[in-house]
Amino acid sequence: MAKHTLSIQLITAATQNAQFDLLIKKVPVPELREILNHDDPINELYSLIVKDAALAALFLRVANSASLPVIRNTDDLKRAVTKLGTVQSVNLIITHMLRQLSIGSGYDISNRLINCSLDTAGALDAIQRTPNSYISGLALFGGAMLAAAYADSLGIEVSMDECVALNQSLLQVFIQHWSFPAETKQAVELYLVDKQPSITLAITAVAHKHCFPAFPGVDSSIPESQLNGVISIINANPFV
Protein backbone atom coordinates (compact mmCIF):
# COMPACT_ATOMS: atom_id res chain seq x y z
CA MET A 1 0.00 0.00 0.00
CA ALA A 2 1.33 3.46 -0.93
CA LYS A 3 2.29 5.72 1.95
CA HIS A 4 0.55 9.11 1.75
CA THR A 5 1.96 12.24 3.33
CA LEU A 6 0.84 15.86 3.66
CA SER A 7 2.97 17.17 0.81
CA ILE A 8 2.37 20.81 -0.14
CA GLN A 9 2.91 19.96 -3.80
CA LEU A 10 0.41 17.10 -3.76
CA ILE A 11 -2.19 19.13 -1.85
CA THR A 12 -1.80 22.03 -4.29
CA ALA A 13 -2.23 19.72 -7.29
CA ALA A 14 -5.28 18.04 -5.74
CA THR A 15 -6.82 21.43 -4.98
CA GLN A 16 -6.30 22.74 -8.49
CA ASN A 17 -7.79 19.56 -9.93
CA ALA A 18 -10.78 19.84 -7.55
CA GLN A 19 -10.24 16.27 -6.35
CA PHE A 20 -11.82 16.91 -2.97
CA ASP A 21 -14.19 19.28 -1.26
CA LEU A 22 -13.58 21.60 1.68
CA LEU A 23 -15.94 22.59 4.49
CA ILE A 24 -15.61 26.34 4.04
CA LYS A 25 -16.25 26.05 0.30
CA LYS A 26 -19.86 25.20 1.12
CA VAL A 27 -20.46 28.50 2.91
CA PRO A 28 -21.70 31.11 0.40
CA VAL A 29 -19.44 33.94 1.59
CA PRO A 30 -19.59 36.03 -1.62
CA GLU A 31 -23.39 35.81 -1.80
CA LEU A 32 -23.79 36.81 1.83
CA ARG A 33 -21.37 39.71 1.53
CA GLU A 34 -23.20 40.87 -1.59
CA ILE A 35 -26.28 41.40 0.57
CA LEU A 36 -24.45 44.33 2.16
CA ASN A 37 -24.69 46.14 -1.18
CA HIS A 38 -28.48 45.78 -1.45
CA ASP A 39 -30.77 48.77 -1.01
CA ASP A 40 -32.48 47.07 1.93
CA PRO A 41 -29.98 44.55 3.38
CA ILE A 42 -31.83 44.12 6.69
CA ASN A 43 -34.93 42.81 4.91
CA GLU A 44 -32.78 40.55 2.73
CA LEU A 45 -31.09 39.11 5.80
CA TYR A 46 -34.36 38.75 7.70
CA SER A 47 -35.88 36.80 4.78
CA LEU A 48 -32.96 34.38 4.95
CA ILE A 49 -32.85 34.01 8.73
CA VAL A 50 -36.58 33.53 9.29
CA LYS A 51 -36.47 30.31 7.22
CA ASP A 52 -34.07 28.62 9.67
CA ALA A 53 -35.46 28.10 13.18
CA ALA A 54 -32.05 27.37 14.72
CA LEU A 55 -30.52 30.46 13.12
CA ALA A 56 -33.45 32.62 14.23
CA ALA A 57 -33.04 31.37 17.81
CA LEU A 58 -29.33 32.16 17.65
CA PHE A 59 -30.04 35.71 16.49
CA LEU A 60 -32.43 36.30 19.37
CA ARG A 61 -29.90 34.92 21.88
CA VAL A 62 -27.04 37.07 20.55
CA ALA A 63 -29.21 40.19 20.24
CA ASN A 64 -30.16 39.83 23.91
CA SER A 65 -26.60 39.07 25.00
CA ALA A 66 -25.12 41.14 27.80
CA SER A 67 -22.09 41.79 25.60
CA LEU A 68 -24.14 43.98 23.25
CA PRO A 69 -25.50 47.44 24.04
CA VAL A 70 -28.83 47.00 25.77
CA ILE A 71 -31.80 48.74 24.20
CA ARG A 72 -34.26 46.27 25.60
CA ASN A 73 -34.59 42.52 25.40
CA THR A 74 -36.62 41.43 22.42
CA ASP A 75 -38.30 38.32 21.11
CA ASP A 76 -38.93 40.00 17.75
CA LEU A 77 -36.61 38.55 15.10
CA LYS A 78 -36.74 41.55 12.78
CA ARG A 79 -35.78 43.83 15.67
CA ALA A 80 -32.93 41.46 16.60
CA VAL A 81 -31.54 41.59 13.05
CA THR A 82 -31.85 45.38 13.02
CA LYS A 83 -30.08 45.62 16.40
CA LEU A 84 -27.14 43.54 15.19
CA GLY A 85 -26.88 45.41 11.90
CA THR A 86 -25.94 44.14 8.47
CA VAL A 87 -22.25 43.39 9.00
CA GLN A 88 -22.66 41.56 12.32
CA SER A 89 -25.68 39.70 10.96
CA VAL A 90 -23.71 38.41 7.97
CA ASN A 91 -20.88 37.37 10.29
CA LEU A 92 -23.29 35.50 12.56
CA ILE A 93 -24.90 33.68 9.61
CA ILE A 94 -21.48 32.55 8.38
CA THR A 95 -20.55 31.41 11.89
CA HIS A 96 -23.76 29.38 12.13
CA MET A 97 -23.18 27.78 8.72
CA LEU A 98 -19.62 26.79 9.58
CA ARG A 99 -20.71 25.17 12.83
CA GLN A 100 -23.43 23.20 11.03
CA LEU A 101 -20.94 21.91 8.47
CA SER A 102 -18.66 20.51 11.15
CA ILE A 103 -21.33 18.05 12.29
CA GLY A 104 -20.76 14.59 10.84
CA SER A 105 -17.78 15.72 8.79
CA GLY A 106 -15.33 13.17 7.49
CA TYR A 107 -12.40 14.13 9.67
CA ASP A 108 -12.17 14.55 13.43
CA ILE A 109 -10.15 17.77 13.50
CA SER A 110 -12.59 19.77 11.37
CA ASN A 111 -14.48 21.13 14.36
CA ARG A 112 -11.27 22.23 16.08
CA LEU A 113 -10.09 23.96 12.91
CA ILE A 114 -13.41 25.74 12.59
CA ASN A 115 -13.19 26.87 16.21
CA CYS A 116 -9.70 28.26 15.57
CA SER A 117 -10.92 29.97 12.41
CA LEU A 118 -13.85 31.55 14.23
CA ASP A 119 -11.59 32.62 17.10
CA THR A 120 -9.27 34.33 14.61
CA ALA A 121 -12.21 35.99 12.88
CA GLY A 122 -13.54 37.34 16.17
CA ALA A 123 -10.11 38.57 17.25
CA LEU A 124 -9.34 40.33 13.97
CA ASP A 125 -12.81 41.84 13.84
CA ALA A 126 -12.31 43.30 17.32
CA ILE A 127 -8.83 44.61 16.50
CA GLN A 128 -9.55 46.14 13.09
CA ARG A 129 -13.29 46.86 13.24
CA THR A 130 -13.73 46.92 9.46
CA PRO A 131 -16.56 45.24 7.49
CA ASN A 132 -14.25 42.66 5.93
CA SER A 133 -12.19 41.78 9.01
CA TYR A 134 -14.33 38.82 10.08
CA ILE A 135 -14.10 37.13 6.67
CA SER A 136 -10.36 37.76 6.55
CA GLY A 137 -10.01 36.13 9.96
CA LEU A 138 -11.92 33.05 8.81
CA ALA A 139 -9.65 32.65 5.79
CA LEU A 140 -6.48 32.64 7.89
CA PHE A 141 -6.97 28.98 8.85
CA GLY A 142 -7.78 27.97 5.27
CA GLY A 143 -4.40 26.38 4.68
CA ALA A 144 -4.85 24.07 7.67
CA MET A 145 -8.37 23.19 6.48
CA LEU A 146 -6.91 22.42 3.07
CA ALA A 147 -4.39 20.02 4.61
CA ALA A 148 -7.12 18.32 6.66
CA ALA A 149 -9.41 17.97 3.66
CA TYR A 150 -6.61 16.42 1.62
CA ALA A 151 -5.87 13.91 4.37
CA ASP A 152 -9.56 13.06 4.61
CA SER A 153 -9.80 12.54 0.84
CA LEU A 154 -7.08 9.87 1.16
CA GLY A 155 -8.50 8.35 4.33
CA ILE A 156 -5.37 9.03 6.38
CA GLU A 157 -5.24 10.28 9.96
CA VAL A 158 -3.42 13.50 10.75
CA SER A 159 -2.99 15.69 13.80
CA MET A 160 -3.87 19.33 14.33
CA ASP A 161 -0.17 20.14 14.61
CA GLU A 162 0.51 18.58 11.19
CA CYS A 163 -2.26 20.61 9.58
CA VAL A 164 -1.43 23.97 11.17
CA ALA A 165 2.27 23.49 10.36
CA LEU A 166 1.31 23.66 6.67
CA ASN A 167 -1.18 26.50 7.08
CA GLN A 168 0.96 29.41 5.93
CA SER A 169 2.43 27.53 2.97
CA LEU A 170 -1.05 26.62 1.71
CA LEU A 171 -2.84 29.91 2.39
CA GLN A 172 -2.04 31.33 -1.04
CA VAL A 173 -3.49 28.22 -2.69
CA PHE A 174 -6.57 28.44 -0.50
CA ILE A 175 -7.46 32.07 -1.19
CA GLN A 176 -6.82 31.69 -4.92
CA HIS A 177 -8.99 28.59 -5.28
CA TRP A 178 -12.02 29.73 -3.30
CA SER A 179 -14.12 32.86 -3.67
CA PHE A 180 -13.28 35.52 -1.09
CA PRO A 181 -13.65 39.29 -1.31
CA ALA A 182 -10.68 41.10 -2.87
CA GLU A 183 -10.02 42.78 0.50
CA THR A 184 -9.58 39.39 2.16
CA LYS A 185 -7.14 38.18 -0.48
CA GLN A 186 -5.13 41.37 -0.11
CA ALA A 187 -5.11 41.10 3.69
CA VAL A 188 -3.89 37.50 3.60
CA GLU A 189 -1.21 38.32 1.03
CA LEU A 190 0.05 41.16 3.25
CA TYR A 191 0.09 38.81 6.24
CA LEU A 192 2.18 36.29 4.29
CA VAL A 193 4.89 38.91 3.69
CA ASP A 194 4.74 40.04 7.32
CA LYS A 195 3.10 43.39 6.61
CA GLN A 196 -0.15 43.00 8.53
CA PRO A 197 0.53 43.51 12.27
CA SER A 198 -3.13 43.29 13.29
CA ILE A 199 -3.44 39.86 11.67
CA THR A 200 -0.19 38.77 13.31
CA LEU A 201 -1.57 39.83 16.69
CA ALA A 202 -4.89 38.02 16.12
CA ILE A 203 -3.37 34.75 14.93
CA THR A 204 -0.64 34.80 17.60
CA ALA A 205 -3.33 35.19 20.28
CA VAL A 206 -5.31 32.27 18.84
CA ALA A 207 -2.19 30.08 18.69
CA HIS A 208 -1.49 31.06 22.31
CA LYS A 209 -5.04 30.22 23.36
CA HIS A 210 -4.98 26.80 21.68
CA CYS A 211 -1.40 26.02 22.78
CA PHE A 212 0.00 25.40 19.31
CA PRO A 213 3.72 24.76 19.84
CA ALA A 214 4.92 26.17 16.51
CA PHE A 215 2.28 27.93 14.45
CA PRO A 216 3.63 29.64 11.30
CA GLY A 217 3.36 33.42 11.32
CA VAL A 218 3.31 33.71 15.11
CA ASP A 219 5.23 36.60 16.66
CA SER A 220 6.87 35.38 19.87
CA SER A 221 7.84 38.93 20.83
CA ILE A 222 4.26 40.06 21.53
CA PRO A 223 3.82 40.49 25.31
CA GLU A 224 1.68 37.85 26.98
CA SER A 225 -0.45 40.57 28.58
CA GLN A 226 -1.39 41.84 25.12
CA LEU A 227 -2.18 38.33 23.91
CA ASN A 228 -4.34 37.67 26.97
CA GLY A 229 -6.25 40.87 26.24
CA VAL A 230 -7.13 39.57 22.76
CA ILE A 231 -7.99 36.13 24.15
CA SER A 232 -10.40 37.80 26.60
CA ILE A 233 -12.10 39.48 23.64
CA ILE A 234 -12.39 36.13 21.86
CA ASN A 235 -13.85 34.41 24.93
CA ALA A 236 -16.41 37.18 25.41
CA ASN A 237 -17.55 37.15 21.79
CA PRO A 238 -21.15 35.84 21.62
CA PHE A 239 -20.62 34.91 17.96
CA VAL A 240 -18.13 32.17 18.76
PDB file of C-alpha atoms in Angstrom:
ATOM      1  CA  MET A   1       0.000   0.000   0.000  1.00  0.00           C
ATOM      2  CA  ALA A   2       1.326   3.457  -0.927  1.00  0.00           C
ATOM      3  CA  LYS A   3       2.288   5.717   1.945  1.00  0.00           C
ATOM      4  CA  HIS A   4       0.552   9.106   1.748  1.00  0.00           C
ATOM      5  CA  THR A   5       1.956  12.244   3.327  1.00  0.00           C
ATOM      6  CA  LEU A   6       0.840  15.861   3.656  1.00  0.00           C
ATOM      7  CA  SER A   7       2.969  17.172   0.805  1.00  0.00           C
ATOM      8  CA  ILE A   8       2.373  20.814  -0.141  1.00  0.00           C
ATOM      9  CA  GLN A   9       2.914  19.960  -3.797  1.00  0.00           C
ATOM     10  CA  LEU A  10       0.411  17.099  -3.759  1.00  0.00           C
ATOM     11  CA  ILE A  11      -2.186  19.127  -1.846  1.00  0.00           C
ATOM     12  CA  THR A  12      -1.796  22.027  -4.291  1.00  0.00           C
ATOM     13  CA  ALA A  13      -2.229  19.724  -7.286  1.00  0.00           C
ATOM     14  CA  ALA A  14      -5.277  18.036  -5.743  1.00  0.00           C
ATOM     15  CA  THR A  15      -6.821  21.426  -4.979  1.00  0.00           C
ATOM     16  CA  GLN A  16      -6.302  22.739  -8.487  1.00  0.00           C
ATOM     17  CA  ASN A  17      -7.788  19.558  -9.932  1.00  0.00           C
ATOM     18  CA  ALA A  18     -10.776  19.838  -7.553  1.00  0.00           C
ATOM     19  CA  GLN A  19     -10.238  16.272  -6.355  1.00  0.00           C
ATOM     20  CA  PHE A  20     -11.820  16.907  -2.972  1.00  0.00           C
ATOM     21  CA  ASP A  21     -14.193  19.284  -1.258  1.00  0.00           C
ATOM     22  CA  LEU A  22     -13.579  21.601   1.677  1.00  0.00           C
ATOM     23  CA  LEU A  23     -15.939  22.589   4.488  1.00  0.00           C
ATOM     24  CA  ILE A  24     -15.609  26.335   4.043  1.00  0.00           C
ATOM     25  CA  LYS A  25     -16.253  26.050   0.300  1.00  0.00           C
ATOM     26  CA  LYS A  26     -19.864  25.201   1.120  1.00  0.00           C
ATOM     27  CA  VAL A  27     -20.463  28.496   2.906  1.00  0.00           C
ATOM     28  CA  PRO A  28     -21.705  31.106   0.399  1.00  0.00           C
ATOM     29  CA  VAL A  29     -19.439  33.938   1.589  1.00  0.00           C
ATOM     30  CA  PRO A  30     -19.591  36.029  -1.624  1.00  0.00           C
ATOM     31  CA  GLU A  31     -23.390  35.810  -1.796  1.00  0.00           C
ATOM     32  CA  LEU A  32     -23.792  36.808   1.835  1.00  0.00           C
ATOM     33  CA  ARG A  33     -21.366  39.714   1.532  1.00  0.00           C
ATOM     34  CA  GLU A  34     -23.202  40.874  -1.591  1.00  0.00           C
ATOM     35  CA  ILE A  35     -26.282  41.395   0.570  1.00  0.00           C
ATOM     36  CA  LEU A  36     -24.454  44.331   2.157  1.00  0.00           C
ATOM     37  CA  ASN A  37     -24.691  46.140  -1.179  1.00  0.00           C
ATOM     38  CA  HIS A  38     -28.479  45.784  -1.450  1.00  0.00           C
ATOM     39  CA  ASP A  39     -30.768  48.771  -1.005  1.00  0.00           C
ATOM     40  CA  ASP A  40     -32.476  47.074   1.932  1.00  0.00           C
ATOM     41  CA  PRO A  41     -29.975  44.555   3.384  1.00  0.00           C
ATOM     42  CA  ILE A  42     -31.835  44.121   6.688  1.00  0.00           C
ATOM     43  CA  ASN A  43     -34.931  42.812   4.911  1.00  0.00           C
ATOM     44  CA  GLU A  44     -32.781  40.551   2.725  1.00  0.00           C
ATOM     45  CA  LEU A  45     -31.095  39.114   5.802  1.00  0.00           C
ATOM     46  CA  TYR A  46     -34.356  38.752   7.699  1.00  0.00           C
ATOM     47  CA  SER A  47     -35.878  36.799   4.777  1.00  0.00           C
ATOM     48  CA  LEU A  48     -32.956  34.376   4.946  1.00  0.00           C
ATOM     49  CA  ILE A  49     -32.850  34.009   8.734  1.00  0.00           C
ATOM     50  CA  VAL A  50     -36.576  33.533   9.291  1.00  0.00           C
ATOM     51  CA  LYS A  51     -36.471  30.308   7.219  1.00  0.00           C
ATOM     52  CA  ASP A  52     -34.071  28.622   9.667  1.00  0.00           C
ATOM     53  CA  ALA A  53     -35.455  28.096  13.178  1.00  0.00           C
ATOM     54  CA  ALA A  54     -32.046  27.365  14.723  1.00  0.00           C
ATOM     55  CA  LEU A  55     -30.515  30.455  13.123  1.00  0.00           C
ATOM     56  CA  ALA A  56     -33.447  32.617  14.226  1.00  0.00           C
ATOM     57  CA  ALA A  57     -33.041  31.374  17.807  1.00  0.00           C
ATOM     58  CA  LEU A  58     -29.331  32.160  17.651  1.00  0.00           C
ATOM     59  CA  PHE A  59     -30.036  35.715  16.491  1.00  0.00           C
ATOM     60  CA  LEU A  60     -32.427  36.302  19.371  1.00  0.00           C
ATOM     61  CA  ARG A  61     -29.900  34.920  21.879  1.00  0.00           C
ATOM     62  CA  VAL A  62     -27.041  37.068  20.554  1.00  0.00           C
ATOM     63  CA  ALA A  63     -29.207  40.195  20.240  1.00  0.00           C
ATOM     64  CA  ASN A  64     -30.161  39.831  23.909  1.00  0.00           C
ATOM     65  CA  SER A  65     -26.599  39.075  24.998  1.00  0.00           C
ATOM     66  CA  ALA A  66     -25.123  41.136  27.798  1.00  0.00           C
ATOM     67  CA  SER A  67     -22.092  41.791  25.597  1.00  0.00           C
ATOM     68  CA  LEU A  68     -24.143  43.983  23.248  1.00  0.00           C
ATOM     69  CA  PRO A  69     -25.503  47.441  24.039  1.00  0.00           C
ATOM     70  CA  VAL A  70     -28.832  47.002  25.773  1.00  0.00           C
ATOM     71  CA  ILE A  71     -31.798  48.740  24.202  1.00  0.00           C
ATOM     72  CA  ARG A  72     -34.257  46.269  25.595  1.00  0.00           C
ATOM     73  CA  ASN A  73     -34.591  42.521  25.397  1.00  0.00           C
ATOM     74  CA  THR A  74     -36.615  41.431  22.423  1.00  0.00           C
ATOM     75  CA  ASP A  75     -38.303  38.321  21.108  1.00  0.00           C
ATOM     76  CA  ASP A  76     -38.932  40.002  17.752  1.00  0.00           C
ATOM     77  CA  LEU A  77     -36.609  38.546  15.100  1.00  0.00           C
ATOM     78  CA  LYS A  78     -36.739  41.555  12.778  1.00  0.00           C
ATOM     79  CA  ARG A  79     -35.781  43.831  15.675  1.00  0.00           C
ATOM     80  CA  ALA A  80     -32.934  41.459  16.597  1.00  0.00           C
ATOM     81  CA  VAL A  81     -31.538  41.591  13.052  1.00  0.00           C
ATOM     82  CA  THR A  82     -31.850  45.376  13.024  1.00  0.00           C
ATOM     83  CA  LYS A  83     -30.075  45.625  16.395  1.00  0.00           C
ATOM     84  CA  LEU A  84     -27.136  43.539  15.191  1.00  0.00           C
ATOM     85  CA  GLY A  85     -26.878  45.413  11.899  1.00  0.00           C
ATOM     86  CA  THR A  86     -25.941  44.140   8.466  1.00  0.00           C
ATOM     87  CA  VAL A  87     -22.246  43.390   8.998  1.00  0.00           C
ATOM     88  CA  GLN A  88     -22.660  41.565  12.319  1.00  0.00           C
ATOM     89  CA  SER A  89     -25.682  39.695  10.961  1.00  0.00           C
ATOM     90  CA  VAL A  90     -23.711  38.414   7.971  1.00  0.00           C
ATOM     91  CA  ASN A  91     -20.879  37.370  10.291  1.00  0.00           C
ATOM     92  CA  LEU A  92     -23.288  35.498  12.563  1.00  0.00           C
ATOM     93  CA  ILE A  93     -24.900  33.675   9.611  1.00  0.00           C
ATOM     94  CA  ILE A  94     -21.483  32.554   8.381  1.00  0.00           C
ATOM     95  CA  THR A  95     -20.552  31.409  11.895  1.00  0.00           C
ATOM     96  CA  HIS A  96     -23.763  29.379  12.128  1.00  0.00           C
ATOM     97  CA  MET A  97     -23.177  27.777   8.719  1.00  0.00           C
ATOM     98  CA  LEU A  98     -19.624  26.788   9.577  1.00  0.00           C
ATOM     99  CA  ARG A  99     -20.713  25.174  12.830  1.00  0.00           C
ATOM    100  CA  GLN A 100     -23.426  23.203  11.029  1.00  0.00           C
ATOM    101  CA  LEU A 101     -20.944  21.914   8.470  1.00  0.00           C
ATOM    102  CA  SER A 102     -18.659  20.509  11.150  1.00  0.00           C
ATOM    103  CA  ILE A 103     -21.331  18.051  12.294  1.00  0.00           C
ATOM    104  CA  GLY A 104     -20.761  14.594  10.843  1.00  0.00           C
ATOM    105  CA  SER A 105     -17.781  15.725   8.786  1.00  0.00           C
ATOM    106  CA  GLY A 106     -15.335  13.167   7.492  1.00  0.00           C
ATOM    107  CA  TYR A 107     -12.397  14.132   9.669  1.00  0.00           C
ATOM    108  CA  ASP A 108     -12.172  14.553  13.427  1.00  0.00           C
ATOM    109  CA  ILE A 109     -10.151  17.766  13.503  1.00  0.00           C
ATOM    110  CA  SER A 110     -12.593  19.770  11.373  1.00  0.00           C
ATOM    111  CA  ASN A 111     -14.481  21.130  14.359  1.00  0.00           C
ATOM    112  CA  ARG A 112     -11.268  22.228  16.080  1.00  0.00           C
ATOM    113  CA  LEU A 113     -10.092  23.957  12.907  1.00  0.00           C
ATOM    114  CA  ILE A 114     -13.413  25.745  12.586  1.00  0.00           C
ATOM    115  CA  ASN A 115     -13.189  26.868  16.212  1.00  0.00           C
ATOM    116  CA  CYS A 116      -9.705  28.262  15.573  1.00  0.00           C
ATOM    117  CA  SER A 117     -10.917  29.969  12.412  1.00  0.00           C
ATOM    118  CA  LEU A 118     -13.850  31.548  14.228  1.00  0.00           C
ATOM    119  CA  ASP A 119     -11.592  32.622  17.097  1.00  0.00           C
ATOM    120  CA  THR A 120      -9.267  34.330  14.612  1.00  0.00           C
ATOM    121  CA  ALA A 121     -12.209  35.988  12.881  1.00  0.00           C
ATOM    122  CA  GLY A 122     -13.537  37.341  16.168  1.00  0.00           C
ATOM    123  CA  ALA A 123     -10.106  38.566  17.248  1.00  0.00           C
ATOM    124  CA  LEU A 124      -9.339  40.326  13.965  1.00  0.00           C
ATOM    125  CA  ASP A 125     -12.808  41.844  13.844  1.00  0.00           C
ATOM    126  CA  ALA A 126     -12.311  43.303  17.322  1.00  0.00           C
ATOM    127  CA  ILE A 127      -8.826  44.611  16.502  1.00  0.00           C
ATOM    128  CA  GLN A 128      -9.549  46.135  13.094  1.00  0.00           C
ATOM    129  CA  ARG A 129     -13.287  46.856  13.240  1.00  0.00           C
ATOM    130  CA  THR A 130     -13.725  46.924   9.459  1.00  0.00           C
ATOM    131  CA  PRO A 131     -16.555  45.238   7.489  1.00  0.00           C
ATOM    132  CA  ASN A 132     -14.254  42.661   5.928  1.00  0.00           C
ATOM    133  CA  SER A 133     -12.185  41.784   9.014  1.00  0.00           C
ATOM    134  CA  TYR A 134     -14.329  38.817  10.083  1.00  0.00           C
ATOM    135  CA  ILE A 135     -14.099  37.128   6.666  1.00  0.00           C
ATOM    136  CA  SER A 136     -10.355  37.759   6.551  1.00  0.00           C
ATOM    137  CA  GLY A 137     -10.012  36.128   9.963  1.00  0.00           C
ATOM    138  CA  LEU A 138     -11.917  33.045   8.814  1.00  0.00           C
ATOM    139  CA  ALA A 139      -9.652  32.653   5.787  1.00  0.00           C
ATOM    140  CA  LEU A 140      -6.481  32.641   7.888  1.00  0.00           C
ATOM    141  CA  PHE A 141      -6.971  28.976   8.850  1.00  0.00           C
ATOM    142  CA  GLY A 142      -7.776  27.974   5.271  1.00  0.00           C
ATOM    143  CA  GLY A 143      -4.399  26.379   4.684  1.00  0.00           C
ATOM    144  CA  ALA A 144      -4.848  24.065   7.669  1.00  0.00           C
ATOM    145  CA  MET A 145      -8.366  23.191   6.482  1.00  0.00           C
ATOM    146  CA  LEU A 146      -6.909  22.422   3.072  1.00  0.00           C
ATOM    147  CA  ALA A 147      -4.389  20.016   4.612  1.00  0.00           C
ATOM    148  CA  ALA A 148      -7.118  18.318   6.662  1.00  0.00           C
ATOM    149  CA  ALA A 149      -9.414  17.973   3.655  1.00  0.00           C
ATOM    150  CA  TYR A 150      -6.611  16.423   1.616  1.00  0.00           C
ATOM    151  CA  ALA A 151      -5.872  13.913   4.370  1.00  0.00           C
ATOM    152  CA  ASP A 152      -9.561  13.058   4.615  1.00  0.00           C
ATOM    153  CA  SER A 153      -9.798  12.535   0.844  1.00  0.00           C
ATOM    154  CA  LEU A 154      -7.080   9.866   1.161  1.00  0.00           C
ATOM    155  CA  GLY A 155      -8.502   8.354   4.334  1.00  0.00           C
ATOM    156  CA  ILE A 156      -5.368   9.034   6.377  1.00  0.00           C
ATOM    157  CA  GLU A 157      -5.240  10.275   9.961  1.00  0.00           C
ATOM    158  CA  VAL A 158      -3.420  13.501  10.748  1.00  0.00           C
ATOM    159  CA  SER A 159      -2.994  15.690  13.798  1.00  0.00           C
ATOM    160  CA  MET A 160      -3.874  19.325  14.332  1.00  0.00           C
ATOM    161  CA  ASP A 161      -0.171  20.142  14.606  1.00  0.00           C
ATOM    162  CA  GLU A 162       0.514  18.576  11.189  1.00  0.00           C
ATOM    163  CA  CYS A 163      -2.256  20.613   9.583  1.00  0.00           C
ATOM    164  CA  VAL A 164      -1.429  23.965  11.165  1.00  0.00           C
ATOM    165  CA  ALA A 165       2.273  23.493  10.358  1.00  0.00           C
ATOM    166  CA  LEU A 166       1.306  23.662   6.665  1.00  0.00           C
ATOM    167  CA  ASN A 167      -1.178  26.505   7.081  1.00  0.00           C
ATOM    168  CA  GLN A 168       0.958  29.410   5.934  1.00  0.00           C
ATOM    169  CA  SER A 169       2.428  27.526   2.973  1.00  0.00           C
ATOM    170  CA  LEU A 170      -1.051  26.620   1.709  1.00  0.00           C
ATOM    171  CA  LEU A 171      -2.843  29.913   2.385  1.00  0.00           C
ATOM    172  CA  GLN A 172      -2.043  31.334  -1.042  1.00  0.00           C
ATOM    173  CA  VAL A 173      -3.486  28.216  -2.685  1.00  0.00           C
ATOM    174  CA  PHE A 174      -6.571  28.436  -0.501  1.00  0.00           C
ATOM    175  CA  ILE A 175      -7.458  32.070  -1.194  1.00  0.00           C
ATOM    176  CA  GLN A 176      -6.822  31.686  -4.915  1.00  0.00           C
ATOM    177  CA  HIS A 177      -8.987  28.591  -5.281  1.00  0.00           C
ATOM    178  CA  TRP A 178     -12.024  29.727  -3.303  1.00  0.00           C
ATOM    179  CA  SER A 179     -14.121  32.861  -3.668  1.00  0.00           C
ATOM    180  CA  PHE A 180     -13.283  35.521  -1.090  1.00  0.00           C
ATOM    181  CA  PRO A 181     -13.652  39.293  -1.305  1.00  0.00           C
ATOM    182  CA  ALA A 182     -10.683  41.097  -2.866  1.00  0.00           C
ATOM    183  CA  GLU A 183     -10.015  42.782   0.497  1.00  0.00           C
ATOM    184  CA  THR A 184      -9.576  39.386   2.156  1.00  0.00           C
ATOM    185  CA  LYS A 185      -7.142  38.183  -0.482  1.00  0.00           C
ATOM    186  CA  GLN A 186      -5.134  41.372  -0.112  1.00  0.00           C
ATOM    187  CA  ALA A 187      -5.107  41.104   3.688  1.00  0.00           C
ATOM    188  CA  VAL A 188      -3.893  37.496   3.598  1.00  0.00           C
ATOM    189  CA  GLU A 189      -1.211  38.323   1.034  1.00  0.00           C
ATOM    190  CA  LEU A 190       0.054  41.157   3.246  1.00  0.00           C
ATOM    191  CA  TYR A 191       0.091  38.808   6.237  1.00  0.00           C
ATOM    192  CA  LEU A 192       2.180  36.293   4.286  1.00  0.00           C
ATOM    193  CA  VAL A 193       4.891  38.906   3.689  1.00  0.00           C
ATOM    194  CA  ASP A 194       4.735  40.041   7.324  1.00  0.00           C
ATOM    195  CA  LYS A 195       3.102  43.387   6.614  1.00  0.00           C
ATOM    196  CA  GLN A 196      -0.155  42.996   8.532  1.00  0.00           C
ATOM    197  CA  PRO A 197       0.525  43.507  12.269  1.00  0.00           C
ATOM    198  CA  SER A 198      -3.134  43.289  13.294  1.00  0.00           C
ATOM    199  CA  ILE A 199      -3.439  39.863  11.669  1.00  0.00           C
ATOM    200  CA  THR A 200      -0.192  38.768  13.313  1.00  0.00           C
ATOM    201  CA  LEU A 201      -1.573  39.825  16.689  1.00  0.00           C
ATOM    202  CA  ALA A 202      -4.890  38.017  16.117  1.00  0.00           C
ATOM    203  CA  ILE A 203      -3.372  34.751  14.932  1.00  0.00           C
ATOM    204  CA  THR A 204      -0.643  34.805  17.600  1.00  0.00           C
ATOM    205  CA  ALA A 205      -3.333  35.186  20.275  1.00  0.00           C
ATOM    206  CA  VAL A 206      -5.310  32.267  18.835  1.00  0.00           C
ATOM    207  CA  ALA A 207      -2.187  30.084  18.689  1.00  0.00           C
ATOM    208  CA  HIS A 208      -1.490  31.063  22.307  1.00  0.00           C
ATOM    209  CA  LYS A 209      -5.041  30.217  23.356  1.00  0.00           C
ATOM    210  CA  HIS A 210      -4.983  26.804  21.676  1.00  0.00           C
ATOM    211  CA  CYS A 211      -1.396  26.023  22.784  1.00  0.00           C
ATOM    212  CA  PHE A 212      -0.005  25.403  19.308  1.00  0.00           C
ATOM    213  CA  PRO A 213       3.718  24.760  19.841  1.00  0.00           C
ATOM    214  CA  ALA A 214       4.917  26.174  16.513  1.00  0.00           C
ATOM    215  CA  PHE A 215       2.284  27.926  14.451  1.00  0.00           C
ATOM    216  CA  PRO A 216       3.627  29.644  11.295  1.00  0.00           C
ATOM    217  CA  GLY A 217       3.355  33.425  11.320  1.00  0.00           C
ATOM    218  CA  VAL A 218       3.309  33.707  15.111  1.00  0.00           C
ATOM    219  CA  ASP A 219       5.235  36.596  16.662  1.00  0.00           C
ATOM    220  CA  SER A 220       6.866  35.379  19.872  1.00  0.00           C
ATOM    221  CA  SER A 221       7.844  38.928  20.833  1.00  0.00           C
ATOM    222  CA  ILE A 222       4.263  40.060  21.528  1.00  0.00           C
ATOM    223  CA  PRO A 223       3.819  40.487  25.306  1.00  0.00           C
ATOM    224  CA  GLU A 224       1.682  37.846  26.982  1.00  0.00           C
ATOM    225  CA  SER A 225      -0.447  40.566  28.577  1.00  0.00           C
ATOM    226  CA  GLN A 226      -1.386  41.845  25.120  1.00  0.00           C
ATOM    227  CA  LEU A 227      -2.183  38.328  23.911  1.00  0.00           C
ATOM    228  CA  ASN A 228      -4.339  37.671  26.970  1.00  0.00           C
ATOM    229  CA  GLY A 229      -6.250  40.874  26.239  1.00  0.00           C
ATOM    230  CA  VAL A 230      -7.127  39.574  22.764  1.00  0.00           C
ATOM    231  CA  ILE A 231      -7.991  36.134  24.146  1.00  0.00           C
ATOM    232  CA  SER A 232     -10.396  37.799  26.600  1.00  0.00           C
ATOM    233  CA  ILE A 233     -12.101  39.482  23.642  1.00  0.00           C
ATOM    234  CA  ILE A 234     -12.387  36.128  21.858  1.00  0.00           C
ATOM    235  CA  ASN A 235     -13.849  34.405  24.926  1.00  0.00           C
ATOM    236  CA  ALA A 236     -16.409  37.178  25.411  1.00  0.00           C
ATOM    237  CA  ASN A 237     -17.547  37.155  21.791  1.00  0.00           C
ATOM    238  CA  PRO A 238     -21.149  35.838  21.625  1.00  0.00           C
ATOM    239  CA  PHE A 239     -20.625  34.913  17.965  1.00  0.00           C
ATOM    240  CA  VAL A 240     -18.131  32.169  18.755  1.00  0.00           C
TER     241      VAL A 240
END
